[in-house]
Short mmCIF file of C-alpha atoms in Angstrom, two decimals:
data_model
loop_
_atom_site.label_atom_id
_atom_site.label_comp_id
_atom_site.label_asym_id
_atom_site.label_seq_id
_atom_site.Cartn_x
_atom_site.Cartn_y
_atom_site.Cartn_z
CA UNK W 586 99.97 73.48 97.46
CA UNK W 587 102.64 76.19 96.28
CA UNK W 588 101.04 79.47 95.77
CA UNK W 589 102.65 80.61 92.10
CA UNK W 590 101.81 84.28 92.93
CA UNK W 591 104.72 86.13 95.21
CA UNK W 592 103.96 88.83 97.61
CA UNK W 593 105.15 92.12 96.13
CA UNK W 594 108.53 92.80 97.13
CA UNK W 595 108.70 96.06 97.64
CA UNK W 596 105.29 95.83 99.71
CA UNK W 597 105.13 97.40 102.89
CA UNK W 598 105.29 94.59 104.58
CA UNK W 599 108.10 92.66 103.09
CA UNK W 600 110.24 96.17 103.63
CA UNK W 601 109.26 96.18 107.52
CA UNK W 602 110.07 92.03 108.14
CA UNK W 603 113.43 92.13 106.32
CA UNK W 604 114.17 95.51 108.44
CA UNK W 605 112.85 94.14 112.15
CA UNK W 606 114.22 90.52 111.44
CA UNK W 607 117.88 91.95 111.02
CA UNK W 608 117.87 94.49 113.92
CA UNK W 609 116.05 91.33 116.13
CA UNK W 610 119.13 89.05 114.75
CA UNK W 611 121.14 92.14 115.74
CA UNK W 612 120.22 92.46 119.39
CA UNK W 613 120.25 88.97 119.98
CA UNK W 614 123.77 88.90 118.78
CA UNK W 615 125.11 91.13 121.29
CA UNK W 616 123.77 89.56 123.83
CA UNK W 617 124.62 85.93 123.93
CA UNK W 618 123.40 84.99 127.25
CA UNK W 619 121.86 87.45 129.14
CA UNK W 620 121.04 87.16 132.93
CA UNK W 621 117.77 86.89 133.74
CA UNK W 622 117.70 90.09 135.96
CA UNK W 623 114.29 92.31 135.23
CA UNK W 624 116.78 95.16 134.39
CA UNK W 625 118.48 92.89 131.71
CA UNK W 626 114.79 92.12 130.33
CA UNK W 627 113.50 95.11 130.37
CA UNK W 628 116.51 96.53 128.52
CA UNK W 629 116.29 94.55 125.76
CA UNK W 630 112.06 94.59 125.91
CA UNK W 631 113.13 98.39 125.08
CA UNK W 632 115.58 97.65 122.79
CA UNK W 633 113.09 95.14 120.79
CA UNK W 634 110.07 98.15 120.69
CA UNK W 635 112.31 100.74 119.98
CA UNK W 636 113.87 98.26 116.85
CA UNK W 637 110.25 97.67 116.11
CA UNK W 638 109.31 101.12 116.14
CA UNK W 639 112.10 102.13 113.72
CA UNK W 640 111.93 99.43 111.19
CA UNK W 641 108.90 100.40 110.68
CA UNK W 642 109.38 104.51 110.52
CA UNK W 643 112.23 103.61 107.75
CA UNK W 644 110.36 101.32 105.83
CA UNK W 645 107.65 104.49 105.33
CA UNK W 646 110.61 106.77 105.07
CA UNK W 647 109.97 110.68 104.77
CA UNK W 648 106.52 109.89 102.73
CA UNK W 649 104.02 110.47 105.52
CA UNK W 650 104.40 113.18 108.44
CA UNK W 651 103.84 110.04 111.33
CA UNK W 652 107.19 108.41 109.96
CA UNK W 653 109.28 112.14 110.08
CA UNK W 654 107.98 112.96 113.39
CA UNK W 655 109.21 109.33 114.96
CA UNK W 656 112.06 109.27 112.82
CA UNK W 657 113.15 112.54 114.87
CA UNK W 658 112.37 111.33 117.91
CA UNK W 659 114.27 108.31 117.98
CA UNK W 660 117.24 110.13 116.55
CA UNK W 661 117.11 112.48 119.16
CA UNK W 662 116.63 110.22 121.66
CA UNK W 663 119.18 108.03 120.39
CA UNK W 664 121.58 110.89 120.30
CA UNK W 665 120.79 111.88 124.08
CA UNK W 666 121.67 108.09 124.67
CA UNK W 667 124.59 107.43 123.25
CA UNK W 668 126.89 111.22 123.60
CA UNK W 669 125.32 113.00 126.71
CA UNK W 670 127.08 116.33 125.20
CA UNK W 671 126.28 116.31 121.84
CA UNK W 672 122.95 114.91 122.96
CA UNK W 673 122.58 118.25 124.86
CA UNK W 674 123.02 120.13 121.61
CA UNK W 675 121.41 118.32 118.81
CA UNK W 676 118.22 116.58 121.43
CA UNK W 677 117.97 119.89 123.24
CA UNK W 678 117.52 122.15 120.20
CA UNK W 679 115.68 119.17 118.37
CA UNK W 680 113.37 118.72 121.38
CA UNK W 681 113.19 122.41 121.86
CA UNK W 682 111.64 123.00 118.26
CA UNK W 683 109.09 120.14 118.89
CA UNK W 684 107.74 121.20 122.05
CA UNK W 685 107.76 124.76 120.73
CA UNK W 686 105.54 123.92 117.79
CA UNK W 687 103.50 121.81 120.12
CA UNK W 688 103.34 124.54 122.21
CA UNK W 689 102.38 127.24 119.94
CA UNK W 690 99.59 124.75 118.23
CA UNK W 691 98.19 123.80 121.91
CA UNK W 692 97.93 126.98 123.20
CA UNK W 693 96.11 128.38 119.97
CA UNK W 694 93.76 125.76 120.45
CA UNK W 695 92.62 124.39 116.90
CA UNK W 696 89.42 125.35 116.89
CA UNK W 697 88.63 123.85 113.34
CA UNK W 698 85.03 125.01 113.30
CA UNK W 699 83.84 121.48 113.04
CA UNK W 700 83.75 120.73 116.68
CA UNK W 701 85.38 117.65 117.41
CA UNK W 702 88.32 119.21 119.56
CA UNK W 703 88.44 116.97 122.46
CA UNK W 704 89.18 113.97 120.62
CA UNK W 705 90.92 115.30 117.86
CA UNK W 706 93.76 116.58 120.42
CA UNK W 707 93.39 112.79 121.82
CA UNK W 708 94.18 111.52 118.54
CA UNK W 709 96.58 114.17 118.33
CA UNK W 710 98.60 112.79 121.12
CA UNK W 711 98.42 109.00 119.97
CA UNK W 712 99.49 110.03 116.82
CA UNK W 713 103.67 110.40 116.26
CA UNK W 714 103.76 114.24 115.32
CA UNK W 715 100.13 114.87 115.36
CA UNK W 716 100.32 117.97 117.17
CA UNK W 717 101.16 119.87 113.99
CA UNK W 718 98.25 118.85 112.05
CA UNK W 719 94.80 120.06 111.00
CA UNK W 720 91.91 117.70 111.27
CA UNK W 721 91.98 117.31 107.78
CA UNK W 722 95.53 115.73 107.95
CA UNK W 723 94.99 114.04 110.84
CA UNK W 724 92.76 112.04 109.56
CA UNK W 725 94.78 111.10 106.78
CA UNK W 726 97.81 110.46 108.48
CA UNK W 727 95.83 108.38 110.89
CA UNK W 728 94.64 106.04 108.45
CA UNK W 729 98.19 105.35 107.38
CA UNK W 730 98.88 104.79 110.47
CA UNK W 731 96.40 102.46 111.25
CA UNK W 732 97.59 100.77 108.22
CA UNK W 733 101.13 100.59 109.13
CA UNK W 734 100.54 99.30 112.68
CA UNK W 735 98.20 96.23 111.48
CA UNK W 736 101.04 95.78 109.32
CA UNK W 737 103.18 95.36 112.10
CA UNK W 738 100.73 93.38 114.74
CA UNK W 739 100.76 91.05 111.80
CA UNK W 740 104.43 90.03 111.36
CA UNK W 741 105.24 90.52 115.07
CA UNK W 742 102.70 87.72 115.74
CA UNK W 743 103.87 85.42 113.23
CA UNK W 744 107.64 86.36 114.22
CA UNK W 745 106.10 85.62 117.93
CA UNK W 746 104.57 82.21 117.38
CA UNK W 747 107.78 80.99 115.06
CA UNK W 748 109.99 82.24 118.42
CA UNK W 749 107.71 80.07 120.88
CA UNK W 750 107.38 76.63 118.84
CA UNK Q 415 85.08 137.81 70.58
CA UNK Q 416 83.19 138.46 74.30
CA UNK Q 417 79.85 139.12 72.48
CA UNK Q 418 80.49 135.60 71.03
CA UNK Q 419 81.72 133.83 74.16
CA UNK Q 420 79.00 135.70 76.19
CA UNK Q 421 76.58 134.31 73.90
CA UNK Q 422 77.72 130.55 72.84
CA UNK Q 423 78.22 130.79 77.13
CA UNK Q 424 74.50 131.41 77.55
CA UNK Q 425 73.20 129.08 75.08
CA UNK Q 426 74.03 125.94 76.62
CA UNK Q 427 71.69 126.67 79.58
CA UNK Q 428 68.38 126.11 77.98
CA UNK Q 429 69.14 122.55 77.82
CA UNK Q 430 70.28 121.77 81.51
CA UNK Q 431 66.78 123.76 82.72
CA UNK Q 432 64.05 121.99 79.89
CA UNK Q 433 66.31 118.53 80.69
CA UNK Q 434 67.76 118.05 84.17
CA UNK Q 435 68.97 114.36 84.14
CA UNK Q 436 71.99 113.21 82.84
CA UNK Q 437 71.88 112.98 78.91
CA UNK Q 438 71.58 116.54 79.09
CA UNK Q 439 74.88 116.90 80.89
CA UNK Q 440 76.06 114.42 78.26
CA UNK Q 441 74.49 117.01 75.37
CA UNK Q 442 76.32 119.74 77.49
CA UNK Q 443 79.57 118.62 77.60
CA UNK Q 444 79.73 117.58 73.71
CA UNK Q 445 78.32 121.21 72.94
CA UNK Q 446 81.15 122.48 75.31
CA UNK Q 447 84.36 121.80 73.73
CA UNK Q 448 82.63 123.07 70.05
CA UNK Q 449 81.26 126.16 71.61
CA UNK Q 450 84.64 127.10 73.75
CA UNK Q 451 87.46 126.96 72.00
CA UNK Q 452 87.69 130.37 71.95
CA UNK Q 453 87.93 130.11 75.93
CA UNK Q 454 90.51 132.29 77.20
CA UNK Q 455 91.81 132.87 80.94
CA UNK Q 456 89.74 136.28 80.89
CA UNK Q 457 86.77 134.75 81.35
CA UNK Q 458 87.96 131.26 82.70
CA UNK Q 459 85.45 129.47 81.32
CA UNK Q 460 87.35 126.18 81.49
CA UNK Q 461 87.05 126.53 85.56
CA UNK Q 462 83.24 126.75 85.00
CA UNK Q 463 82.53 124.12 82.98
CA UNK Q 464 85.38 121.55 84.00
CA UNK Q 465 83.64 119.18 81.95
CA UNK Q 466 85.54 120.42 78.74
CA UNK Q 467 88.78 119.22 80.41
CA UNK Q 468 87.55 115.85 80.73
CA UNK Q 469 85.26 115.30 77.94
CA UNK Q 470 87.14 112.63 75.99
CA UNK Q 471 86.29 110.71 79.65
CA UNK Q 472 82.74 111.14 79.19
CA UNK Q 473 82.52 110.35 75.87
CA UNK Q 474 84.27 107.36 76.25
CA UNK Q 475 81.82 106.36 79.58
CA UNK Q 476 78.40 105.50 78.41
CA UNK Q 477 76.09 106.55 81.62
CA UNK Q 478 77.19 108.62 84.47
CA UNK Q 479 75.56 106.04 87.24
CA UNK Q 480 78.21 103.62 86.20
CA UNK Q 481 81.47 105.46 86.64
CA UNK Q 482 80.07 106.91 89.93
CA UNK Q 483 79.32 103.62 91.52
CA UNK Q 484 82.33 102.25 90.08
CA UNK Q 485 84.67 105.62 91.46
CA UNK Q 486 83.15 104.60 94.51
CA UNK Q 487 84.28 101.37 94.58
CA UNK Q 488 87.85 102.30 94.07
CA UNK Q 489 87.53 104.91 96.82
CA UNK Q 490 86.68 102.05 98.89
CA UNK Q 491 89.28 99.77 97.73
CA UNK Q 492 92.10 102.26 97.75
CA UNK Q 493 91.23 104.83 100.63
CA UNK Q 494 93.74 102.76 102.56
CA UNK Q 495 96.53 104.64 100.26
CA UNK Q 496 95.05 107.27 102.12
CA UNK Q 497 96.34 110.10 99.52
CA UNK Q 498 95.64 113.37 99.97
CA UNK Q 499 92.44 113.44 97.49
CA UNK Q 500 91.78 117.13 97.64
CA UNK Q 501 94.52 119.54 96.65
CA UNK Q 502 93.41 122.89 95.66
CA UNK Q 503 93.23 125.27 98.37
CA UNK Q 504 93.82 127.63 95.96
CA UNK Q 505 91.59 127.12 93.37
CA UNK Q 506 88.67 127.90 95.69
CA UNK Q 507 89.79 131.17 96.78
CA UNK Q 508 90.17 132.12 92.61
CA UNK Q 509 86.60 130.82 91.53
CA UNK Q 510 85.61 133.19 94.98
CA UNK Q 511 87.17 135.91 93.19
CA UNK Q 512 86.52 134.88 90.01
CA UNK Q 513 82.36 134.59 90.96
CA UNK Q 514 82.17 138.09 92.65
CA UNK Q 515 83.65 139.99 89.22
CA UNK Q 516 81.47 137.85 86.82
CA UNK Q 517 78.89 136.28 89.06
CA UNK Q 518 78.08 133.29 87.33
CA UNK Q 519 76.92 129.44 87.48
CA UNK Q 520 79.66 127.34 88.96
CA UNK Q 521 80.26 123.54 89.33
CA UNK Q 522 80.94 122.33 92.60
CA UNK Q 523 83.00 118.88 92.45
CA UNK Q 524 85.64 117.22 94.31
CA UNK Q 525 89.26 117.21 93.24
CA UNK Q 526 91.31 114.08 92.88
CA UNK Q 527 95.54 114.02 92.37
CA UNK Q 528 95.87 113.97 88.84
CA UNK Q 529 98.45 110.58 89.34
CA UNK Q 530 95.41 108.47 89.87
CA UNK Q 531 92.22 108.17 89.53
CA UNK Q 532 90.53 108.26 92.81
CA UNK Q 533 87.31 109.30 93.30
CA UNK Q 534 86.31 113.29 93.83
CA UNK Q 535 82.81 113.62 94.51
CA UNK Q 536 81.39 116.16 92.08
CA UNK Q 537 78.08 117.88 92.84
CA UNK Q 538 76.81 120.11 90.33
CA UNK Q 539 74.10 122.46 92.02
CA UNK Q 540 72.35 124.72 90.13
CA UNK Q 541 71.83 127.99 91.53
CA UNK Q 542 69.11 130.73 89.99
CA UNK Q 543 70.84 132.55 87.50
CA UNK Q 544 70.08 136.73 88.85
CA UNK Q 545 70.32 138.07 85.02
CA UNK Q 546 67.59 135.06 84.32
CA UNK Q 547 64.66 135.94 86.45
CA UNK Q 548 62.72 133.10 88.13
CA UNK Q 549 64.30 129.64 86.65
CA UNK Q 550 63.42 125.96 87.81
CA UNK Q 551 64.86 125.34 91.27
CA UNK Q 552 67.99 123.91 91.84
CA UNK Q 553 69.19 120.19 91.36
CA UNK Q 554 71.80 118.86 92.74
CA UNK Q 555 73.69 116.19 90.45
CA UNK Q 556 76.64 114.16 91.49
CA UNK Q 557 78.43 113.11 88.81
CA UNK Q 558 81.96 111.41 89.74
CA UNK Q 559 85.12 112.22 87.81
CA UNK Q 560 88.68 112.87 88.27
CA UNK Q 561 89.29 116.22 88.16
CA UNK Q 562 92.31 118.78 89.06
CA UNK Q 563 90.44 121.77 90.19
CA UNK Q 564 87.75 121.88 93.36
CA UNK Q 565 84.70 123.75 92.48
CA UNK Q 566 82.28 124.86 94.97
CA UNK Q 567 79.10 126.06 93.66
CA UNK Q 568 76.78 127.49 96.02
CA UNK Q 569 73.42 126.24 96.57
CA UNK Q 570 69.98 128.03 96.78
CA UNK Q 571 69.25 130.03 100.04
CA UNK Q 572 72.99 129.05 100.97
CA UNK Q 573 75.77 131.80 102.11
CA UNK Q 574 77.63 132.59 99.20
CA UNK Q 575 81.01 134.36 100.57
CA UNK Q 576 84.13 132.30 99.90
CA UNK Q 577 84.19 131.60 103.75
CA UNK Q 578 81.37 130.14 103.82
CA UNK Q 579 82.25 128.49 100.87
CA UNK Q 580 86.17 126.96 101.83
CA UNK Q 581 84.04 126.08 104.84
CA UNK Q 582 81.71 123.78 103.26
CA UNK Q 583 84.88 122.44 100.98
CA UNK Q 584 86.58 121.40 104.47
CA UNK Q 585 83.93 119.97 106.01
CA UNK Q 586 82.99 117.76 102.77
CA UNK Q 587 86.96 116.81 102.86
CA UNK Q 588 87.17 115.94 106.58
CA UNK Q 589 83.07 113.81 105.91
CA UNK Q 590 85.25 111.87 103.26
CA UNK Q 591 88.01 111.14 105.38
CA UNK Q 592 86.28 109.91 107.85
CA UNK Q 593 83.98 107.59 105.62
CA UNK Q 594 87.55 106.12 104.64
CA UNK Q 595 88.76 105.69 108.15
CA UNK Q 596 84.79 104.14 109.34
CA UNK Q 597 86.10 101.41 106.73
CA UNK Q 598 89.00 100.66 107.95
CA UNK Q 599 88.40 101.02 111.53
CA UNK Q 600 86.01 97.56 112.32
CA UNK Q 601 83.04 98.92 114.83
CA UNK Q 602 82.12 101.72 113.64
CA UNK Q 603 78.93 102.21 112.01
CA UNK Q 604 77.80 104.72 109.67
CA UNK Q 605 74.46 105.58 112.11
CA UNK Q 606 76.93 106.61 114.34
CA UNK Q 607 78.03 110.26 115.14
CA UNK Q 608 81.34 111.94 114.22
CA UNK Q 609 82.44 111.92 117.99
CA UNK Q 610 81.67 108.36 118.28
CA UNK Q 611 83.52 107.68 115.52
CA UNK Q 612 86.45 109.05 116.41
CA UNK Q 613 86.24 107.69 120.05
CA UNK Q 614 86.35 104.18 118.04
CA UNK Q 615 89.17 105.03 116.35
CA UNK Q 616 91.17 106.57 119.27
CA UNK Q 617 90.54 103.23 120.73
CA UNK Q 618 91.62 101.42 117.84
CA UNK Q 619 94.39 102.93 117.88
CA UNK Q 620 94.74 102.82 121.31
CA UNK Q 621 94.90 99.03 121.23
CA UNK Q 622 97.16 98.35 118.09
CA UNK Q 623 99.87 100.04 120.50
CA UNK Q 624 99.34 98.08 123.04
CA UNK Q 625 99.37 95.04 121.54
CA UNK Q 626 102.65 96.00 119.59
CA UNK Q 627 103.87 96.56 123.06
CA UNK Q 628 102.46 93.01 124.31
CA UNK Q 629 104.30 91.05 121.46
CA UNK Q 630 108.00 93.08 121.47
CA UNK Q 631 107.81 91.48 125.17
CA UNK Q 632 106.63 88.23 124.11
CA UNK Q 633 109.47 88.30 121.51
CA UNK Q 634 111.70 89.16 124.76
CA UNK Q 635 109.94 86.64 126.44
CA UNK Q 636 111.08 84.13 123.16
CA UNK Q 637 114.51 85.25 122.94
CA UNK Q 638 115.64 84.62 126.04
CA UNK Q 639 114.19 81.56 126.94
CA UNK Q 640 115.60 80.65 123.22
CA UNK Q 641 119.24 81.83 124.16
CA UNK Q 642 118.92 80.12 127.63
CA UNK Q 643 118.57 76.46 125.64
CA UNK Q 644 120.99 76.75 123.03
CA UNK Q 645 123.74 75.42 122.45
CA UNK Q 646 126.68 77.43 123.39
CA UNK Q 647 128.57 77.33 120.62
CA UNK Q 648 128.22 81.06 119.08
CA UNK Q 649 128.94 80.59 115.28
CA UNK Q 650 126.57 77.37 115.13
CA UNK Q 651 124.04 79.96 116.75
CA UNK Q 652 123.76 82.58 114.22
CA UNK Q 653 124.13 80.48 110.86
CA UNK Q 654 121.12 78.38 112.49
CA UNK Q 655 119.92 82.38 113.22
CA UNK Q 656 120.55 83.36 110.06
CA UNK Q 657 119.17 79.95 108.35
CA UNK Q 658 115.68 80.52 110.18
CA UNK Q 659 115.52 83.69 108.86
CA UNK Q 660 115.68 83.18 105.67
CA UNK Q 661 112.98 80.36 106.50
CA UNK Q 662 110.51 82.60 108.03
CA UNK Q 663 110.81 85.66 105.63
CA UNK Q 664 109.74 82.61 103.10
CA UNK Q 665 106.93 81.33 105.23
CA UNK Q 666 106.04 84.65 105.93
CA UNK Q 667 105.46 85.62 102.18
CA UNK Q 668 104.14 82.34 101.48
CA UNK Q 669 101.57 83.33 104.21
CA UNK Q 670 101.01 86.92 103.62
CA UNK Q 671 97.94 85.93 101.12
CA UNK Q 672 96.42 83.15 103.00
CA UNK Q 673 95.18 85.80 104.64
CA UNK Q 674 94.85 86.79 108.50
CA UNK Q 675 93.06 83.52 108.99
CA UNK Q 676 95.86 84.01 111.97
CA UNK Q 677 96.75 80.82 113.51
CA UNK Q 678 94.62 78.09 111.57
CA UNK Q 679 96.27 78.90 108.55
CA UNK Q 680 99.83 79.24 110.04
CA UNK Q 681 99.42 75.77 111.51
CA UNK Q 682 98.42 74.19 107.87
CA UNK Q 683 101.62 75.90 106.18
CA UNK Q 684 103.51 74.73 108.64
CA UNK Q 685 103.00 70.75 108.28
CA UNK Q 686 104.15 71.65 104.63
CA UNK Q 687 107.28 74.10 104.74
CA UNK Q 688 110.29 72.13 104.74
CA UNK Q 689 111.79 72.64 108.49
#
């Protein structure tokens, strides 16, 4: 039974399992044995979401406003991590432009006219970097979105069940 | 040169009031490029009848009912892309000017990204022509085509000032959006409301975090009890690492079309891959 067709290479969701395969290979490299302390877990439970998190904000690149918006924050927060003072600098100033476009959008209260304000700003909030949007591309960028994390539930599982055999 | 314009402009009219379905159009558009090639940006005429742009499309279609259902198939099909479908911003505010100096018939459609050809809902409203007197009453027509320029024409007893008018645009944008998203999202119906709607896919969304969160711990979960029963030795470790990688990316693609049968269809492949 050998399927002749090939799943497009460049496809979304070849790019995100090559990505998320290498940085899990990665993190279980560098730590060999771990102890089974919660800490230890947890740590690497981060480590794992954050990986999954990115491979999949690089394999969308700069295309969609979701991906730029995450891509910032987990350079920033990355930055904070790793050099506490140039963290200071580059997170501050990077945080301080985020939450200063968050707060001039929140506090001017997008009324769009259409009405649907509550759960717009819910959305808003689920959605990486959806405090700088208009309904209009809200919506859009939540379909991507939606897209993009199916993507992901997808290959996590079947990573998952390969892991637990 | 405008006494010829301003007439060969008025002359197609006749036929869209004696004939309102869509052969007329047809007639129109075939009349159109014949009677305008003396168009010129004075008068704009190719933003009022958009169908000169595009007639070598509507020639080459044979009935309008066709293309639309099958435009709306495609939107269907591809509103996952989820591309920006309506560009021009712009263009409304210029046929707002561009109706209060000349004060003329416009064609209301939807605007698609020239790169590909997704659907832009065009409806063509008719509106009673002032310098005309009492004509038949308006139709509305929706004829689907790709198009570059949004054109909002008003409709009888409707508000006519370009607010009103980038209003409607928006609204008819944000209505198409969230047709795409009912589509994707499963559970939501089209009986039900906007705010419903979006409270479906808040929770949607909602739970596809979660349960990316759930399986980054069960692939904790994995790894360590996986590192815990290896073998010790570290370079036998990662080329067996490296070896099942390779493996699953393979399965994985082999999978990807079987579809998200989920685990049925995992177990099958599996009694087949070489392990």
């Amino acid at each position: 039974m050998n399927n002749p067709h090939r799943l497009n290479p460049t496809s979304l969701k070849s790019r995100f399992t090559t990505r998320f395969l290498r940085a899990l290979t990665k993190i279980r490299a560098q730590k060999p044995i771990s102890s089974s302390s919660p800490t230890e877990i947890f740590r690497r439970y981060r480590r794992i979401k954050v990986a999954a998190d990115k491979s999949m904000a690089y394999s969308v690149r700069s295309r969609r406003i979701w991906s730029r918006a995450m891509l910032c924050k987990l350079r920033s927060r990355s930055y904070r991590r790793q050099d506490p003072c140039s963290g200071r600098r580059s997170g501050k100033t990077n945080q301080a432009i985020m939450k200063k476009s968050s707060n001039e959008n929140t506090t001017t209260r997008r009324e769009d006219g259409v009405g649907f304000v509550e759960e717009a700003d819910e959305l808003r909030q689920l959605v990486p970097g959806g405090e700088t949007m208009n309904l209009c591309n809200l919506l859009d960028e939540t379909a991507h979105y939606i897209k993009c994390l199916t993507t992901q539930v997808q290959v996590m599982k079947k990573i998952a069940d390969f892991y637990s055999f | 040169m405008a006494d010829f314009s301003a007439q060969s402009y008025r002359q197609p009219f006749p036929f869209l009031d004696i004939d309102p379905t869509m052969e007329s159009l047809t007639q129109f558009a075939e009349l159109n490029p014949q009677s305008f090639i003396l168009d010129n940006s004075a008068f704009n005429f190719q933003t009022f009848f958009p169908l000169s742009i595009n007639d070598s499309l509507l020639s080459n279609q044979a009935s309008q009912g066709e293309t639309m259902s099958g435009f709306i198939h495609n939107s269907n099909q591809s509103s996952v892309s989820a591309q920006p479908i309506f560009s021009a911003k712009t263009e409304v505010e210029e046929i707002s000017n561009k109706r209060k100096a000349l004060d003329i018939l416009e064609s209301s459609s939807g605007n698609s990204s020239s790169s590909s050809p997704q659907v832009s809902e065009t409806g063509i409203k008719r509106r009673n022509n002032s310098g005309k007197g009492k004509r038949a009453k308006s139709n509305e027509k929706e004829m689907e085509k790709p198009k570059e320029v949004v054109h909002v024409r008003a409709r009888r007893g409707q508000a006519t000032d370009s607010h009103s008018l980038a209003e409607r645009v928006r609204r008819g944008k944000i209505n198409e959006r969230l047709r795409c998203l009912q589509d994707i999202v499963p559970g939501c119906y089209k009986t039900m409301g906007m705010a419903l709607m979006l409270d479906e896919i808040i929770n949607y969304v909602q739970s596809l975090q979660n349960q990316v969160e759930f399986l980054s711990m069960k692939l904790t979960a994995a790894s360590t009890y996986y590192d815990f029963n290896s073998e010790s030795d570290a370079m036998e470790r990662m080329q067996r690492e490296k070896a099942e990688e390779a493996k699953e990316l393979e399965r994985l693609m082999r999978e990807g079309y079987v579809g998200i049968g989920g685990v049925a269809c995992f177990h099958s492949s599996s009694t087949y891959g070489p392990l």
